[in-house]
Amino acid sequence: MTRQIFAIALLTLVLTGPQAMAQGRDGFRILVMGDSLMAMHKLVGLSVSSTVRRMTGAQVTDRAIGGARYFYRLPISGALGLNIKQQYHRGNWDWVVLNGGGNDLWLGCGCNRCERRMNRLISRDGRRGMIPGFLSRLRQDGAQVIYVGYLRSPGVNSPIEHCADEGDEFDRRMARLAALDRGLHFMPLADMVPHGDLSYHALDRIHPSVKASRHIGARIANVIASQTQGTVSRNALTGN
């Protein structure tokens, strides 16, 4: 019981601490969600969202939590963010940036015989599943969406080396989904890590290093910058 209370307290600190909200100058609003790819280095102010805030000058709210997944049944910790869908709170977001699915595949089926789990996340054609349904909800609320893929392992004794095929298939399905909606942008990371280069991963060779988090944030900021001359979001257009 004590350990559960401690875990809940830690989640609350991450969600509501000084790194959770960073106020920018220019008024548009970005919500960041997802798992440890997004949350890594948050407590020291060096997460993906830190670079996004610095490069865009936007108001950035970061609700990402390490270990989060889509299929998560515990109600209390799920409501605090370990369920990725529970990280979302409706608001006048111009952009929602998120990732997810890796923990569902790695922890849920060990990146082995994952077809059923993958289909529940997103179908082959990208049209059905938990992720398309969730992203449709975000789009209906007015924001543009950036869905971020996963780093590949450096190819040097990584615990996730055997997940490469699942990662490639997940990317293909997400790309098909993004092609259906001009306000949904899929940003794969499969090309970021050179083979044998350990500088993009933490010591566990799973999570992003500070360098990788900075590079991921820069890519996200560039996607946002490329779209600002067009329609940023329905919320921005209506002034809500």
PDB file of C-alpha atoms in Angstrom:
ATOM      1  CA  MET A   1       0.000   0.000   0.000  1.00  0.00           C
ATOM      2  CA  THR A   2       2.827   2.389   0.897  1.00  0.00           C
ATOM      3  CA  ARG A   3       4.532   1.716  -2.432  1.00  0.00           C
ATOM      4  CA  GLN A   4       1.305   2.457  -4.322  1.00  0.00           C
ATOM      5  CA  ILE A   5       0.848   5.756  -2.472  1.00  0.00           C
ATOM      6  CA  PHE A   6       4.450   6.698  -3.252  1.00  0.00           C
ATOM      7  CA  ALA A   7       3.969   5.889  -6.949  1.00  0.00           C
ATOM      8  CA  ILE A   8       0.819   8.014  -7.107  1.00  0.00           C
ATOM      9  CA  ALA A   9       2.584  10.895  -5.355  1.00  0.00           C
ATOM     10  CA  LEU A  10       5.462  10.694  -7.832  1.00  0.00           C
ATOM     11  CA  LEU A  11       3.085  10.731 -10.785  1.00  0.00           C
ATOM     12  CA  THR A  12       1.321  13.754  -9.357  1.00  0.00           C
ATOM     13  CA  LEU A  13       4.645  15.573  -8.935  1.00  0.00           C
ATOM     14  CA  VAL A  14       5.604  14.903 -12.549  1.00  0.00           C
ATOM     15  CA  LEU A  15       2.231  16.099 -13.820  1.00  0.00           C
ATOM     16  CA  THR A  16       1.933  19.225 -11.722  1.00  0.00           C
ATOM     17  CA  GLY A  17       5.528  20.222 -10.993  1.00  0.00           C
ATOM     18  CA  PRO A  18       7.344  23.218 -12.462  1.00  0.00           C
ATOM     19  CA  GLN A  19       8.241  21.325 -15.656  1.00  0.00           C
ATOM     20  CA  ALA A  20       4.627  20.462 -16.443  1.00  0.00           C
ATOM     21  CA  MET A  21       3.737  23.920 -17.776  1.00  0.00           C
ATOM     22  CA  ALA A  22       6.106  26.236 -19.565  1.00  0.00           C
ATOM     23  CA  GLN A  23       4.671  29.563 -20.642  1.00  0.00           C
ATOM     24  CA  GLY A  24       5.734  30.861 -24.034  1.00  0.00           C
ATOM     25  CA  ARG A  25       5.478  34.283 -25.564  1.00  0.00           C
ATOM     26  CA  ASP A  26       3.468  33.868 -28.725  1.00  0.00           C
ATOM     27  CA  GLY A  27       0.174  32.554 -27.450  1.00  0.00           C
ATOM     28  CA  PHE A  28      -0.362  29.306 -29.293  1.00  0.00           C
ATOM     29  CA  ARG A  29      -0.796  26.224 -27.153  1.00  0.00           C
ATOM     30  CA  ILE A  30       0.835  22.798 -27.394  1.00  0.00           C
ATOM     31  CA  LEU A  31      -0.071  19.705 -25.382  1.00  0.00           C
ATOM     32  CA  VAL A  32       2.580  16.965 -25.156  1.00  0.00           C
ATOM     33  CA  MET A  33       1.561  13.434 -24.172  1.00  0.00           C
ATOM     34  CA  GLY A  34       2.941   9.920 -24.326  1.00  0.00           C
ATOM     35  CA  ASP A  35       5.427   7.598 -22.677  1.00  0.00           C
ATOM     36  CA  SER A  36       9.093   7.732 -21.691  1.00  0.00           C
ATOM     37  CA  LEU A  37      10.231   8.796 -25.161  1.00  0.00           C
ATOM     38  CA  MET A  38       8.582  12.133 -24.425  1.00  0.00           C
ATOM     39  CA  ALA A  39       8.966  12.153 -20.640  1.00  0.00           C
ATOM     40  CA  MET A  40      12.675  11.310 -20.379  1.00  0.00           C
ATOM     41  CA  HIS A  41      14.731  14.101 -18.730  1.00  0.00           C
ATOM     42  CA  LYS A  42      11.613  16.083 -17.809  1.00  0.00           C
ATOM     43  CA  LEU A  43      12.562  16.520 -14.159  1.00  0.00           C
ATOM     44  CA  VAL A  44      15.819  18.240 -15.146  1.00  0.00           C
ATOM     45  CA  GLY A  45      14.192  20.412 -17.797  1.00  0.00           C
ATOM     46  CA  LEU A  46      15.758  18.659 -20.780  1.00  0.00           C
ATOM     47  CA  SER A  47      12.848  16.679 -22.181  1.00  0.00           C
ATOM     48  CA  VAL A  48      11.501  16.800 -25.718  1.00  0.00           C
ATOM     49  CA  SER A  49       8.937  19.412 -24.682  1.00  0.00           C
ATOM     50  CA  SER A  50      11.676  21.715 -23.375  1.00  0.00           C
ATOM     51  CA  THR A  51      13.176  21.990 -26.847  1.00  0.00           C
ATOM     52  CA  VAL A  52       9.738  22.428 -28.418  1.00  0.00           C
ATOM     53  CA  ARG A  53       8.984  25.307 -26.041  1.00  0.00           C
ATOM     54  CA  ARG A  54      12.345  26.955 -26.616  1.00  0.00           C
ATOM     55  CA  MET A  55      12.188  26.720 -30.408  1.00  0.00           C
ATOM     56  CA  THR A  56       8.531  27.688 -30.868  1.00  0.00           C
ATOM     57  CA  GLY A  57       8.000  30.161 -28.002  1.00  0.00           C
ATOM     58  CA  ALA A  58       4.636  28.469 -27.410  1.00  0.00           C
ATOM     59  CA  GLN A  59       2.789  27.600 -24.222  1.00  0.00           C
ATOM     60  CA  VAL A  60       3.676  23.931 -23.709  1.00  0.00           C
ATOM     61  CA  THR A  61       1.897  21.614 -21.298  1.00  0.00           C
ATOM     62  CA  ASP A  62       3.712  18.301 -20.854  1.00  0.00           C
ATOM     63  CA  ARG A  63       1.694  15.383 -19.452  1.00  0.00           C
ATOM     64  CA  ALA A  64       3.861  12.521 -20.728  1.00  0.00           C
ATOM     65  CA  ILE A  65       4.645   9.745 -18.232  1.00  0.00           C
ATOM     66  CA  GLY A  66       7.277   7.028 -18.413  1.00  0.00           C
ATOM     67  CA  GLY A  67       5.723   3.580 -18.734  1.00  0.00           C
ATOM     68  CA  ALA A  68       2.427   4.878 -20.114  1.00  0.00           C
ATOM     69  CA  ARG A  69       0.468   2.742 -22.543  1.00  0.00           C
ATOM     70  CA  TYR A  70      -2.919   2.561 -24.219  1.00  0.00           C
ATOM     71  CA  PHE A  71      -4.061  -0.723 -22.686  1.00  0.00           C
ATOM     72  CA  TYR A  72      -3.852   0.098 -18.990  1.00  0.00           C
ATOM     73  CA  ARG A  73      -6.544  -1.025 -16.568  1.00  0.00           C
ATOM     74  CA  LEU A  74      -5.604   0.290 -13.105  1.00  0.00           C
ATOM     75  CA  PRO A  75      -7.975   3.228 -12.534  1.00  0.00           C
ATOM     76  CA  ILE A  76      -6.076   5.520 -10.158  1.00  0.00           C
ATOM     77  CA  SER A  77      -2.597   5.452 -11.706  1.00  0.00           C
ATOM     78  CA  GLY A  78      -4.251   5.306 -15.133  1.00  0.00           C
ATOM     79  CA  ALA A  79      -6.118   8.521 -14.421  1.00  0.00           C
ATOM     80  CA  LEU A  80      -2.824  10.112 -13.351  1.00  0.00           C
ATOM     81  CA  GLY A  81      -1.289   9.414 -16.734  1.00  0.00           C
ATOM     82  CA  LEU A  82      -0.172   5.811 -17.079  1.00  0.00           C
ATOM     83  CA  ASN A  83      -3.097   5.431 -19.461  1.00  0.00           C
ATOM     84  CA  ILE A  84      -2.131   7.661 -22.379  1.00  0.00           C
ATOM     85  CA  LYS A  85      -5.735   8.505 -23.204  1.00  0.00           C
ATOM     86  CA  GLN A  86      -6.192   9.772 -19.648  1.00  0.00           C
ATOM     87  CA  GLN A  87      -3.373  12.284 -20.159  1.00  0.00           C
ATOM     88  CA  TYR A  88      -5.649  14.261 -22.447  1.00  0.00           C
ATOM     89  CA  HIS A  89      -7.733  17.115 -21.099  1.00  0.00           C
ATOM     90  CA  ARG A  90      -9.869  19.101 -23.498  1.00  0.00           C
ATOM     91  CA  GLY A  91      -8.657  22.610 -24.086  1.00  0.00           C
ATOM     92  CA  ASN A  92      -8.009  25.114 -26.832  1.00  0.00           C
ATOM     93  CA  TRP A  93      -4.903  23.302 -28.013  1.00  0.00           C
ATOM     94  CA  ASP A  94      -3.434  24.415 -31.317  1.00  0.00           C
ATOM     95  CA  TRP A  95      -1.202  21.338 -31.422  1.00  0.00           C
ATOM     96  CA  VAL A  96      -1.229  17.994 -29.649  1.00  0.00           C
ATOM     97  CA  VAL A  97       2.093  16.145 -29.841  1.00  0.00           C
ATOM     98  CA  LEU A  98       2.141  12.549 -28.649  1.00  0.00           C
ATOM     99  CA  ASN A  99       3.516   9.073 -29.039  1.00  0.00           C
ATOM    100  CA  GLY A 100       2.642   5.684 -27.624  1.00  0.00           C
ATOM    101  CA  GLY A 101       2.177   2.026 -28.367  1.00  0.00           C
ATOM    102  CA  GLY A 102       5.711   0.855 -27.684  1.00  0.00           C
ATOM    103  CA  ASN A 103       4.996  -0.301 -24.154  1.00  0.00           C
ATOM    104  CA  ASP A 104       1.842  -2.075 -25.340  1.00  0.00           C
ATOM    105  CA  LEU A 105       3.917  -4.091 -27.802  1.00  0.00           C
ATOM    106  CA  TRP A 106       7.112  -4.596 -25.807  1.00  0.00           C
ATOM    107  CA  LEU A 107       5.512  -5.244 -22.417  1.00  0.00           C
ATOM    108  CA  GLY A 108       2.197  -6.552 -23.742  1.00  0.00           C
ATOM    109  CA  CYS A 109       3.414  -9.209 -26.172  1.00  0.00           C
ATOM    110  CA  GLY A 110       7.206  -9.025 -25.968  1.00  0.00           C
ATOM    111  CA  CYS A 111       7.474  -7.879 -29.601  1.00  0.00           C
ATOM    112  CA  ASN A 112       6.675 -11.479 -30.535  1.00  0.00           C
ATOM    113  CA  ARG A 113       3.455 -12.621 -32.217  1.00  0.00           C
ATOM    114  CA  CYS A 114       2.002  -9.165 -31.721  1.00  0.00           C
ATOM    115  CA  GLU A 115      -0.394  -9.074 -34.671  1.00  0.00           C
ATOM    116  CA  ARG A 116      -3.504  -9.134 -32.502  1.00  0.00           C
ATOM    117  CA  ARG A 117      -2.198  -6.444 -30.163  1.00  0.00           C
ATOM    118  CA  MET A 118      -1.021  -4.354 -33.104  1.00  0.00           C
ATOM    119  CA  ASN A 119      -4.436  -4.593 -34.745  1.00  0.00           C
ATOM    120  CA  ARG A 120      -6.094  -3.435 -31.556  1.00  0.00           C
ATOM    121  CA  LEU A 121      -3.813  -0.388 -31.576  1.00  0.00           C
ATOM    122  CA  ILE A 122      -4.094   0.325 -35.305  1.00  0.00           C
ATOM    123  CA  SER A 123      -5.289  -1.769 -38.241  1.00  0.00           C
ATOM    124  CA  ARG A 124      -3.205  -2.470 -41.342  1.00  0.00           C
ATOM    125  CA  ASP A 125      -4.971   0.244 -43.321  1.00  0.00           C
ATOM    126  CA  GLY A 126      -4.637   2.753 -40.470  1.00  0.00           C
ATOM    127  CA  ARG A 127      -8.378   3.331 -40.231  1.00  0.00           C
ATOM    128  CA  ARG A 128      -9.377   1.343 -37.158  1.00  0.00           C
ATOM    129  CA  GLY A 129      -8.111   0.704 -33.659  1.00  0.00           C
ATOM    130  CA  MET A 130      -7.548   2.549 -30.420  1.00  0.00           C
ATOM    131  CA  ILE A 131      -5.002   4.998 -31.821  1.00  0.00           C
ATOM    132  CA  PRO A 132      -7.040   6.149 -34.859  1.00  0.00           C
ATOM    133  CA  GLY A 133     -10.099   6.528 -32.645  1.00  0.00           C
ATOM    134  CA  PHE A 134      -8.191   8.591 -30.088  1.00  0.00           C
ATOM    135  CA  LEU A 135      -6.540  10.803 -32.700  1.00  0.00           C
ATOM    136  CA  SER A 136      -9.906  11.395 -34.349  1.00  0.00           C
ATOM    137  CA  ARG A 137     -11.146  12.724 -31.026  1.00  0.00           C
ATOM    138  CA  LEU A 138      -8.160  15.095 -30.778  1.00  0.00           C
ATOM    139  CA  ARG A 139      -8.777  16.359 -34.287  1.00  0.00           C
ATOM    140  CA  GLN A 140     -12.471  16.876 -33.613  1.00  0.00           C
ATOM    141  CA  ASP A 141     -11.508  19.085 -30.678  1.00  0.00           C
ATOM    142  CA  GLY A 142      -9.715  21.348 -33.155  1.00  0.00           C
ATOM    143  CA  ALA A 143      -5.977  20.746 -32.811  1.00  0.00           C
ATOM    144  CA  GLN A 144      -3.469  19.649 -35.362  1.00  0.00           C
ATOM    145  CA  VAL A 145      -1.732  16.455 -34.227  1.00  0.00           C
ATOM    146  CA  ILE A 146       1.851  15.262 -34.488  1.00  0.00           C
ATOM    147  CA  TYR A 147       2.307  11.574 -33.753  1.00  0.00           C
ATOM    148  CA  VAL A 148       5.929  10.718 -33.008  1.00  0.00           C
ATOM    149  CA  GLY A 149       7.414   7.316 -33.829  1.00  0.00           C
ATOM    150  CA  TYR A 150      10.122   5.482 -31.899  1.00  0.00           C
ATOM    151  CA  LEU A 151      13.894   5.472 -32.008  1.00  0.00           C
ATOM    152  CA  ARG A 152      15.464   2.296 -33.276  1.00  0.00           C
ATOM    153  CA  SER A 153      18.087   0.574 -31.174  1.00  0.00           C
ATOM    154  CA  PRO A 154      21.743   1.360 -31.922  1.00  0.00           C
ATOM    155  CA  GLY A 155      22.230  -2.296 -32.857  1.00  0.00           C
ATOM    156  CA  VAL A 156      24.593  -2.923 -29.965  1.00  0.00           C
ATOM    157  CA  ASN A 157      23.213  -5.316 -27.339  1.00  0.00           C
ATOM    158  CA  SER A 158      19.937  -3.461 -26.935  1.00  0.00           C
ATOM    159  CA  PRO A 159      17.011  -5.113 -25.097  1.00  0.00           C
ATOM    160  CA  ILE A 160      14.689  -3.855 -27.854  1.00  0.00           C
ATOM    161  CA  GLU A 161      16.753  -4.991 -30.834  1.00  0.00           C
ATOM    162  CA  HIS A 162      14.198  -7.687 -31.640  1.00  0.00           C
ATOM    163  CA  CYS A 163      11.394  -5.094 -31.797  1.00  0.00           C
ATOM    164  CA  ALA A 164      12.595  -3.605 -35.093  1.00  0.00           C
ATOM    165  CA  ASP A 165      10.074  -5.456 -37.285  1.00  0.00           C
ATOM    166  CA  GLU A 166       7.175  -4.399 -35.072  1.00  0.00           C
ATOM    167  CA  GLY A 167       8.462  -0.829 -35.110  1.00  0.00           C
ATOM    168  CA  ASP A 168       8.630  -0.790 -38.909  1.00  0.00           C
ATOM    169  CA  GLU A 169       5.102  -2.184 -39.243  1.00  0.00           C
ATOM    170  CA  PHE A 170       3.773   0.302 -36.703  1.00  0.00           C
ATOM    171  CA  ASP A 171       5.359   3.146 -38.676  1.00  0.00           C
ATOM    172  CA  ARG A 172       3.772   1.921 -41.917  1.00  0.00           C
ATOM    173  CA  ARG A 173       0.331   1.830 -40.346  1.00  0.00           C
ATOM    174  CA  MET A 174       0.728   5.271 -38.784  1.00  0.00           C
ATOM    175  CA  ALA A 175       1.853   6.711 -42.131  1.00  0.00           C
ATOM    176  CA  ARG A 176      -1.312   5.334 -43.754  1.00  0.00           C
ATOM    177  CA  LEU A 177      -3.425   6.929 -41.043  1.00  0.00           C
ATOM    178  CA  ALA A 178      -1.697  10.305 -41.421  1.00  0.00           C
ATOM    179  CA  ALA A 179      -2.280  10.221 -45.182  1.00  0.00           C
ATOM    180  CA  LEU A 180      -6.030  10.301 -44.517  1.00  0.00           C
ATOM    181  CA  ASP A 181      -5.984  13.663 -42.683  1.00  0.00           C
ATOM    182  CA  ARG A 182      -3.918  16.725 -43.589  1.00  0.00           C
ATOM    183  CA  GLY A 183      -4.116  17.890 -39.976  1.00  0.00           C
ATOM    184  CA  LEU A 184      -2.444  14.711 -38.692  1.00  0.00           C
ATOM    185  CA  HIS A 185       1.311  14.491 -39.091  1.00  0.00           C
ATOM    186  CA  PHE A 186       3.271  11.296 -38.472  1.00  0.00           C
ATOM    187  CA  MET A 187       6.918  11.908 -37.581  1.00  0.00           C
ATOM    188  CA  PRO A 188       8.957   8.682 -37.705  1.00  0.00           C
ATOM    189  CA  LEU A 189      12.305   8.454 -35.931  1.00  0.00           C
ATOM    190  CA  ALA A 190      13.592   5.300 -37.599  1.00  0.00           C
ATOM    191  CA  ASP A 191      16.338   7.241 -39.376  1.00  0.00           C
ATOM    192  CA  MET A 192      17.670   9.151 -36.375  1.00  0.00           C
ATOM    193  CA  VAL A 193      20.123   6.673 -34.823  1.00  0.00           C
ATOM    194  CA  PRO A 194      23.165   5.668 -36.892  1.00  0.00           C
ATOM    195  CA  HIS A 195      24.050   2.004 -36.506  1.00  0.00           C
ATOM    196  CA  GLY A 196      26.461   1.528 -33.635  1.00  0.00           C
ATOM    197  CA  ASP A 197      26.079   5.100 -32.344  1.00  0.00           C
ATOM    198  CA  LEU A 198      25.331   4.956 -28.612  1.00  0.00           C
ATOM    199  CA  SER A 199      25.013   8.721 -28.148  1.00  0.00           C
ATOM    200  CA  TYR A 200      21.290   8.767 -28.909  1.00  0.00           C
ATOM    201  CA  HIS A 201      20.346   6.417 -26.073  1.00  0.00           C
ATOM    202  CA  ALA A 202      20.544   6.418 -22.313  1.00  0.00           C
ATOM    203  CA  LEU A 203      22.680   3.750 -20.634  1.00  0.00           C
ATOM    204  CA  ASP A 204      19.824   1.231 -20.882  1.00  0.00           C
ATOM    205  CA  ARG A 205      19.945   1.532 -24.706  1.00  0.00           C
ATOM    206  CA  ILE A 206      16.159   1.849 -24.724  1.00  0.00           C
ATOM    207  CA  HIS A 207      15.346   5.420 -23.755  1.00  0.00           C
ATOM    208  CA  PRO A 208      16.528   8.585 -25.484  1.00  0.00           C
ATOM    209  CA  SER A 209      19.607  10.418 -24.280  1.00  0.00           C
ATOM    210  CA  VAL A 210      19.519  14.166 -23.692  1.00  0.00           C
ATOM    211  CA  LYS A 211      20.951  14.556 -27.191  1.00  0.00           C
ATOM    212  CA  ALA A 212      18.169  12.478 -28.712  1.00  0.00           C
ATOM    213  CA  SER A 213      15.465  14.323 -26.781  1.00  0.00           C
ATOM    214  CA  ARG A 214      16.847  17.588 -28.097  1.00  0.00           C
ATOM    215  CA  HIS A 215      16.894  16.302 -31.681  1.00  0.00           C
ATOM    216  CA  ILE A 216      13.347  14.924 -31.389  1.00  0.00           C
ATOM    217  CA  GLY A 217      12.118  18.253 -30.025  1.00  0.00           C
ATOM    218  CA  ALA A 218      13.809  20.092 -32.877  1.00  0.00           C
ATOM    219  CA  ARG A 219      12.112  17.872 -35.452  1.00  0.00           C
ATOM    220  CA  ILE A 220       8.732  18.516 -33.848  1.00  0.00           C
ATOM    221  CA  ALA A 221       9.360  22.269 -33.818  1.00  0.00           C
ATOM    222  CA  ASN A 222      10.276  22.110 -37.502  1.00  0.00           C
ATOM    223  CA  VAL A 223       7.026  20.333 -38.356  1.00  0.00           C
ATOM    224  CA  ILE A 224       5.092  23.020 -36.499  1.00  0.00           C
ATOM    225  CA  ALA A 225       7.064  25.789 -38.216  1.00  0.00           C
ATOM    226  CA  SER A 226       6.356  24.268 -41.627  1.00  0.00           C
ATOM    227  CA  GLN A 227       2.621  24.471 -40.957  1.00  0.00           C
ATOM    228  CA  THR A 228       2.333  27.911 -39.364  1.00  0.00           C
ATOM    229  CA  GLN A 229       1.915  29.665 -42.726  1.00  0.00           C
ATOM    230  CA  GLY A 230      -1.185  27.584 -43.330  1.00  0.00           C
ATOM    231  CA  THR A 231      -3.947  26.431 -41.028  1.00  0.00           C
ATOM    232  CA  VAL A 232      -2.522  25.962 -37.547  1.00  0.00           C
ATOM    233  CA  SER A 233      -5.755  24.667 -36.064  1.00  0.00           C
ATOM    234  CA  ARG A 234      -9.454  25.355 -35.958  1.00  0.00           C
ATOM    235  CA  ASN A 235      -8.964  26.702 -32.450  1.00  0.00           C
ATOM    236  CA  ALA A 236      -6.447  29.273 -33.654  1.00  0.00           C
ATOM    237  CA  LEU A 237      -8.710  30.314 -36.516  1.00  0.00           C
ATOM    238  CA  THR A 238     -11.748  30.803 -34.309  1.00  0.00           C
ATOM    239  CA  GLY A 239      -9.838  32.479 -31.500  1.00  0.00           C
ATOM    240  CA  ASN A 240     -11.335  30.140 -28.881  1.00  0.00           C
TER     241      ASN A 240
END
